Amino acid sequence: MKRLCLFTIPLLLMSGSLWANIESQTNWSGGPGVAGPVSAWGDHFYLGTDLDWDTEPGQLKLVIDQGENVIDPAVNGAYGCDLVDVDQDGDLDMAGCSYYDDYVHWWKNNGAGESWTEYTVGTINGPVFVKVADINMDGARDIVVAAADANQIVWYRNNSGGTTWTANVLETDFDARQISLSDFDGDGDPDIVGVSSETGDVVWWRNRVNQSLPWIKTYIDGSLLGAYACDTGDIDNDGDVDVFCTSTYYGSIVLYTNDLQYTGSWIKSTVASGLSNPYSIAVTDVDSDDTIEVVSANWAGISYYDYSGGSWSAETIDATVTNVTSVVEVDMDGDGDMDLASCSSGSSDDVYWYQNLPGDSWEKSLVDGDFQGGIFVVAGDVDDDGVPDVAGAATDEDRMSWWRIGGFTSPGVLYSSIYQVDQVGYWQSMGWSLEQPAGTSIYFNLRASDNPSAMGSWSPNISGTNPSSIIGLLEDGTGYLQYRVTLQTSNPYATPSLKDLYVYWSPTGIEEEEGDSMLSVASSNPSFGPVELVWTLENAGNAVLTIYDTTGRLVREVESGWFEAGEHSTTVEGLPTGAYAACLQGEGFTALHRVVVLD
């Protein structure tokens, strides 16, 4: 076999110093503020708006639009709250308590959660919990209040669109903590279940208001000392309402199974014990198995309890969050399963939401890290954009607030530092790796100049799923380069993600002479994997196909020997990220083609 002499090839590649230059950026976590000129982009950039560059180093994403929106900054001892359309005008209003000023209020949402009008419902000593429902079935939304200091449960009748209210005392001498509303007797109106911390009473009241009859009080239990939270659900799927309660004294969650139809009694059992201050529970189907589970928020974290095979098993959602005071269930991302939101008090003062992921896993996202004395959290679509939001009350900061959760701020724009080219030449192409879920997009603009103080106008938009030629977009021979990248989304549940980008240029301009029919690249160029080379011999004979790096060093000999005339194809795998020269040499000819490989 006749071998070819290759010593002239490196000399050819090095005749213009580097055959191709690359500048890339794969990380932005160093943050903004570096205008340049710089000798490398590194992990810094110049300016960025509405972008998340440091949560996951190596990824550039849109930020979740979750800045705090204050409903009322002066609710003295803000406590329990509920997010319901009180005036039935189509948007969600907020109802809540002022524990220290002894007021019950509601705040009218004047549109998209941007402004609010406060109305006073009534005064009562130490209100701690509210629920909104049509108690007397007249079509208007009423408000039920549990007042710990007054030892009362009161419902306020909505007389005229939320502007005037009439107080109706349901229960006295009852150290009320939390209440829950459900139709226990199946007559279509909401009944009330509540707990008394001091006496340990768990009671439900049958609603007969629309019949002009008094409420009927029925004891479920009289010995649950430290009773605090309660919620309802049908645990045994028998069509009636069961009751779940917590006890801070016993550190437990207790189930009262409704067996009134058959035995005339409630069957008491323990769901969980050994809990530290279980201040909140949410009864919902967490694991999408068509049966309910019990989510528990306490000072040691958040867990849920699944009933199967006659016993309860605990599944941890978050064991790192502390002093959790409230948890609420809501499908934040619209995927059909229940996500969660929580708030904490004391050393934490955090608001989080937890995305329910396949495989019984949860993705935790910080909503607010400084909601001091967060005592209660609720969820609903406050701004009417089709995506649930989170709202809550902070006792230490005396305020009611809400946050967007599912929406992203769009567009987000980043300006790179100005890069000083070490060896000017001919601009060739741009490559990238990115993710663009449905409804999202990423596009780039470039500009180049010989004066870093006057970079000039931007190029037209560069976008797509494949690398792009930039020949003719920029002035060749310029010494400074800058890029701009724009991320956009119309999908409230998705953000595009930029992983890296590369710009290529040639000091020699040899790439402009590419297109020799003897050697070409059939795969994308730049390539994100194997490189497919297509090469053609006019005549049968000896040929060698080799790969060189930009210094002229031989990287790999991929073909060598006697070949028939015609077209041939060779796949080159395993090349590290970089620029290369593919070189085909035969009897009396040499053909070159630039090859760029990305991770």
Coordinates of C-alpha atoms in Angstrom, one line a residue, residues 279-575:
Y279 CA -50.3 23.6 62.9
S280 CA -51.8 22.8 59.5
I281 CA -53.2 19.9 57.4
A282 CA -54.5 19.6 53.9
V283 CA -56.6 16.6 52.9
T284 CA -56.2 16.0 49.2
D285 CA -55.2 13.3 46.6
V286 CA -51.4 13.9 46.5
D287 CA -50.3 10.8 44.6
S288 CA -53.1 10.7 42.0
D289 CA -54.4 7.3 43.1
D290 CA -58.0 8.4 43.5
T291 CA -57.9 8.3 47.3
I292 CA -57.1 11.1 49.6
E293 CA -54.0 11.6 51.7
V294 CA -53.2 13.9 54.6
V295 CA -50.5 16.5 54.2
S296 CA -49.0 17.7 57.5
A297 CA -47.2 21.0 58.1
N298 CA -45.3 21.2 61.4
W299 CA -42.1 22.6 62.8
A300 CA -40.0 19.7 61.6
G301 CA -41.1 19.9 57.9
I302 CA -43.8 18.8 55.5
S303 CA -45.0 15.2 55.0
Y304 CA -48.0 13.4 53.7
Y305 CA -49.7 10.2 55.1
D306 CA -51.1 7.6 52.8
Y307 CA -53.7 5.0 53.9
S308 CA -53.2 1.6 52.4
G309 CA -53.7 -1.9 53.6
G310 CA -55.3 -0.9 56.8
S311 CA -52.4 1.4 58.0
W312 CA -50.9 4.8 57.4
S313 CA -47.4 5.3 55.9
A314 CA -45.5 8.6 56.0
E315 CA -43.8 10.1 52.9
T316 CA -41.5 13.0 53.5
I317 CA -41.9 16.0 51.2
D318 CA -39.4 18.4 52.8
A319 CA -37.4 17.7 56.0
T320 CA -35.3 20.9 55.7
V321 CA -37.9 23.6 56.1
T322 CA -38.7 24.4 59.7
N323 CA -41.4 26.1 61.7
V324 CA -44.1 25.5 59.0
T325 CA -47.3 27.1 60.0
S326 CA -49.6 26.6 57.0
V327 CA -49.8 24.4 53.9
V328 CA -52.3 24.5 51.0
E329 CA -52.9 22.2 48.0
V330 CA -53.3 23.6 44.5
D331 CA -52.4 22.4 40.9
M332 CA -49.9 25.1 40.2
D333 CA -48.5 23.8 36.9
G334 CA -51.7 22.5 35.4
D335 CA -50.6 18.9 35.0
G336 CA -53.5 17.4 36.9
D337 CA -51.8 16.5 40.1
M338 CA -51.7 18.5 43.4
D339 CA -48.8 20.7 44.2
L340 CA -48.4 22.5 47.5
A341 CA -47.5 25.9 49.0
S342 CA -46.4 26.6 52.5
C343 CA -45.3 29.4 54.8
S344 CA -43.1 29.4 57.9
S345 CA -42.6 31.6 61.0
G346 CA -39.9 32.2 63.5
S347 CA -36.4 31.4 62.2
S348 CA -37.6 30.6 58.6
D349 CA -40.1 33.3 57.5
D350 CA -40.2 31.5 54.1
V351 CA -42.9 31.0 51.5
Y352 CA -42.3 27.9 49.2
W353 CA -44.2 26.1 46.6
Y354 CA -43.6 22.4 45.9
Q355 CA -44.1 21.0 42.4
N356 CA -45.4 17.4 42.5
L357 CA -43.2 15.4 40.1
P358 CA -43.4 11.8 38.8
G359 CA -41.9 9.1 41.0
D360 CA -43.1 10.6 44.3
S361 CA -40.6 13.5 44.2
W362 CA -41.0 17.2 44.7
E363 CA -39.2 20.3 43.4
K364 CA -39.0 23.0 45.9
S365 CA -39.0 26.7 44.8
L366 CA -38.6 29.7 47.1
V367 CA -41.4 32.2 46.7
D368 CA -40.4 34.7 49.4
G369 CA -37.5 34.4 51.9
D370 CA -38.5 37.2 54.1
F371 CA -42.2 37.0 54.9
Q372 CA -41.8 37.6 58.6
G373 CA -44.1 35.7 60.8
G374 CA -45.9 34.0 58.0
I375 CA -48.9 32.4 59.6
F376 CA -51.3 31.4 56.8
V377 CA -51.1 30.7 53.1
V378 CA -53.9 30.3 50.5
A379 CA -53.9 29.8 46.7
G380 CA -55.9 30.9 43.7
D381 CA -55.7 32.9 40.4
V382 CA -55.4 36.4 41.8
D383 CA -54.5 38.1 38.5
D384 CA -56.8 36.1 36.3
D385 CA -54.1 34.9 34.0
G386 CA -55.1 31.3 34.1
V387 CA -52.3 30.3 36.5
P388 CA -52.7 29.9 40.3
D389 CA -51.0 32.3 42.6
V390 CA -50.1 32.1 46.3
A391 CA -51.3 34.6 48.9
G392 CA -50.8 34.8 52.7
A393 CA -50.7 36.6 56.0
A394 CA -47.6 37.6 58.0
T395 CA -48.3 38.4 61.7
D396 CA -44.9 40.0 62.5
E397 CA -45.0 42.2 59.4
D398 CA -48.7 43.0 59.7
R399 CA -49.5 42.5 56.1
M400 CA -51.4 40.5 53.5
S401 CA -49.6 39.8 50.2
W402 CA -49.8 37.6 47.1
W403 CA -47.2 36.3 44.6
R404 CA -47.3 35.1 41.1
I405 CA -46.0 31.5 40.8
G406 CA -46.6 29.8 37.5
G407 CA -45.9 32.8 35.2
F408 CA -42.5 33.8 33.9
T409 CA -41.4 37.4 33.2
S410 CA -40.9 37.6 29.5
P411 CA -38.9 38.6 27.6
G412 CA -35.6 38.3 29.4
V413 CA -32.6 39.9 27.7
L414 CA -28.8 39.5 28.4
Y415 CA -26.0 41.6 26.9
S416 CA -22.6 40.0 26.9
S417 CA -19.3 41.7 27.9
I418 CA -17.5 43.1 24.9
Y419 CA -15.0 40.5 23.8
Q420 CA -11.6 41.7 22.4
V421 CA -10.6 39.4 19.5
D422 CA -7.1 38.2 19.9
Q423 CA -6.6 37.7 16.1
V424 CA -9.1 39.4 13.7
G425 CA -10.3 37.6 10.7
Y426 CA -13.5 36.5 8.9
W427 CA -16.7 35.8 10.9
Q428 CA -18.0 32.4 10.0
S429 CA -20.7 30.9 12.2
M430 CA -22.5 30.7 15.5
G431 CA -23.5 27.6 17.5
W432 CA -25.4 26.9 20.7
S433 CA -27.1 24.3 22.7
L434 CA -30.5 25.1 24.2
E435 CA -34.0 23.9 25.1
Q436 CA -37.1 25.5 23.7
P437 CA -40.3 23.9 25.1
A438 CA -43.6 24.6 23.3
G439 CA -44.5 28.2 23.4
T440 CA -40.9 29.4 24.1
S441 CA -38.1 30.8 22.0
I442 CA -34.5 32.1 22.0
Y443 CA -32.9 34.3 19.5
F444 CA -29.5 36.1 19.3
N445 CA -28.1 39.3 17.9
L446 CA -24.4 40.1 17.2
R447 CA -22.4 43.2 16.6
A448 CA -18.8 43.8 15.9
S449 CA -16.6 47.0 15.8
D450 CA -13.1 48.3 16.0
N451 CA -14.2 50.7 18.7
P452 CA -15.5 49.2 22.0
S453 CA -17.1 52.5 22.8
A454 CA -19.1 52.5 19.6
M455 CA -20.2 48.9 18.8
G456 CA -22.8 50.0 16.2
S457 CA -26.1 48.4 15.3
W458 CA -27.1 44.8 16.0
S459 CA -27.4 42.1 13.4
P460 CA -30.8 40.7 12.4
N461 CA -32.2 38.0 14.7
I462 CA -30.4 34.7 14.6
S463 CA -32.5 31.8 15.8
G464 CA -33.5 28.2 15.1
T465 CA -32.6 24.7 16.4
N466 CA -29.4 24.4 14.4
P467 CA -26.1 26.4 14.3
S468 CA -26.2 29.3 11.8
S469 CA -23.8 30.9 9.4
I470 CA -23.0 34.5 10.2
I471 CA -21.0 35.2 7.1
G472 CA -22.0 38.7 5.9
L473 CA -23.8 39.7 9.1
L474 CA -20.8 41.4 10.6
E475 CA -17.9 43.5 9.3
D476 CA -14.9 41.2 8.9
G477 CA -11.5 42.2 10.3
T478 CA -13.1 43.9 13.4
G479 CA -11.5 43.5 16.8
Y480 CA -14.5 43.6 19.2
L481 CA -17.5 41.4 19.5
Q482 CA -20.7 41.4 21.6
Y483 CA -23.8 39.3 21.6
R484 CA -27.3 39.8 22.9
V485 CA -29.7 36.9 23.7
T486 CA -33.4 37.2 24.2
L487 CA -35.5 34.5 25.9
Q488 CA -39.3 34.6 25.5
T489 CA -42.3 32.5 26.5
S490 CA -46.1 32.5 26.0
N491 CA -46.4 29.3 28.1
P492 CA -47.0 30.1 31.8
Y493 CA -45.5 26.7 32.7
A494 CA -42.3 26.7 30.6
T495 CA -39.1 28.7 30.1
P496 CA -36.5 28.3 27.4
S497 CA -33.0 27.4 28.6
L498 CA -29.7 28.4 27.0
K499 CA -26.9 26.0 27.9
D500 CA -24.0 27.5 25.9
L501 CA -23.1 29.4 22.7
Y502 CA -20.0 29.6 20.5
V503 CA -18.9 32.1 17.8
Y504 CA -16.3 31.1 15.2
W505 CA -14.1 33.1 12.9
S506 CA -11.1 32.4 10.7
P507 CA -8.0 34.6 10.6
T508 CA -7.2 33.2 7.1
G509 CA -10.6 33.2 5.6
I510 CA -10.1 29.6 4.4
E511 CA -13.6 28.7 5.3
E512 CA -14.9 31.0 2.6
E513 CA -13.2 28.7 0.1
E514 CA -15.0 25.7 1.4
G515 CA -17.5 24.0 -0.8
D516 CA -15.0 21.8 -2.7
S517 CA -17.1 19.0 -4.0
M518 CA -14.3 16.6 -3.0
L519 CA -14.9 17.0 0.8
S520 CA -17.9 18.2 2.7
V521 CA -19.7 17.8 6.1
A522 CA -23.1 16.0 5.8
S523 CA -24.0 16.4 9.5
S524 CA -24.7 19.8 11.1
N525 CA -21.6 22.0 11.4
P526 CA -21.1 22.8 14.2
S527 CA -22.0 19.3 15.3
F528 CA -23.2 18.2 18.7
G529 CA -22.0 14.6 18.3
P530 CA -20.6 12.4 15.5
V531 CA -19.4 14.2 12.4
E532 CA -20.3 12.7 9.0
L533 CA -17.8 13.5 6.3
V534 CA -18.6 13.0 2.6
W535 CA -15.6 12.8 0.2
T536 CA -15.3 12.1 -3.5
L537 CA -12.5 10.7 -5.6
E538 CA -12.5 11.5 -9.3
N539 CA -10.2 8.6 -9.9
A540 CA -9.4 5.4 -8.0
G541 CA -6.2 5.5 -6.0
N542 CA -4.6 6.0 -2.6
A543 CA -6.2 8.6 -0.3
V544 CA -5.8 9.6 3.4
L545 CA -8.5 11.4 5.4
T546 CA -7.2 13.0 8.6
I547 CA -8.3 15.4 11.3
Y548 CA -6.1 18.2 12.6
D549 CA -6.6 20.7 15.4
T550 CA -6.1 24.5 15.0
T551 CA -2.4 24.2 15.9
G552 CA -1.8 21.8 13.0
R553 CA -1.4 18.8 15.3
L554 CA -2.7 15.5 13.8
V555 CA -5.7 14.4 15.9
R556 CA -6.8 11.3 14.1
E557 CA -6.3 9.4 10.8
V558 CA -9.7 8.2 10.0
E559 CA -9.3 6.7 6.5
S560 CA -6.2 5.5 4.6
G561 CA -5.7 3.1 1.7
W562 CA -6.8 2.4 -1.9
F563 CA -10.3 3.5 -2.8
E564 CA -12.5 3.3 -5.8
A565 CA -13.5 6.4 -7.6
G566 CA -16.8 8.0 -6.5
E567 CA -18.5 9.2 -3.3
H568 CA -17.5 7.9 0.1
S569 CA -18.9 8.6 3.6
T570 CA -17.0 8.4 7.0
T571 CA -18.4 9.1 10.5
V572 CA -16.0 10.5 13.0
E573 CA -17.0 10.0 16.7
G574 CA -15.5 11.2 20.0
L575 CA -14.0 14.5 19.0

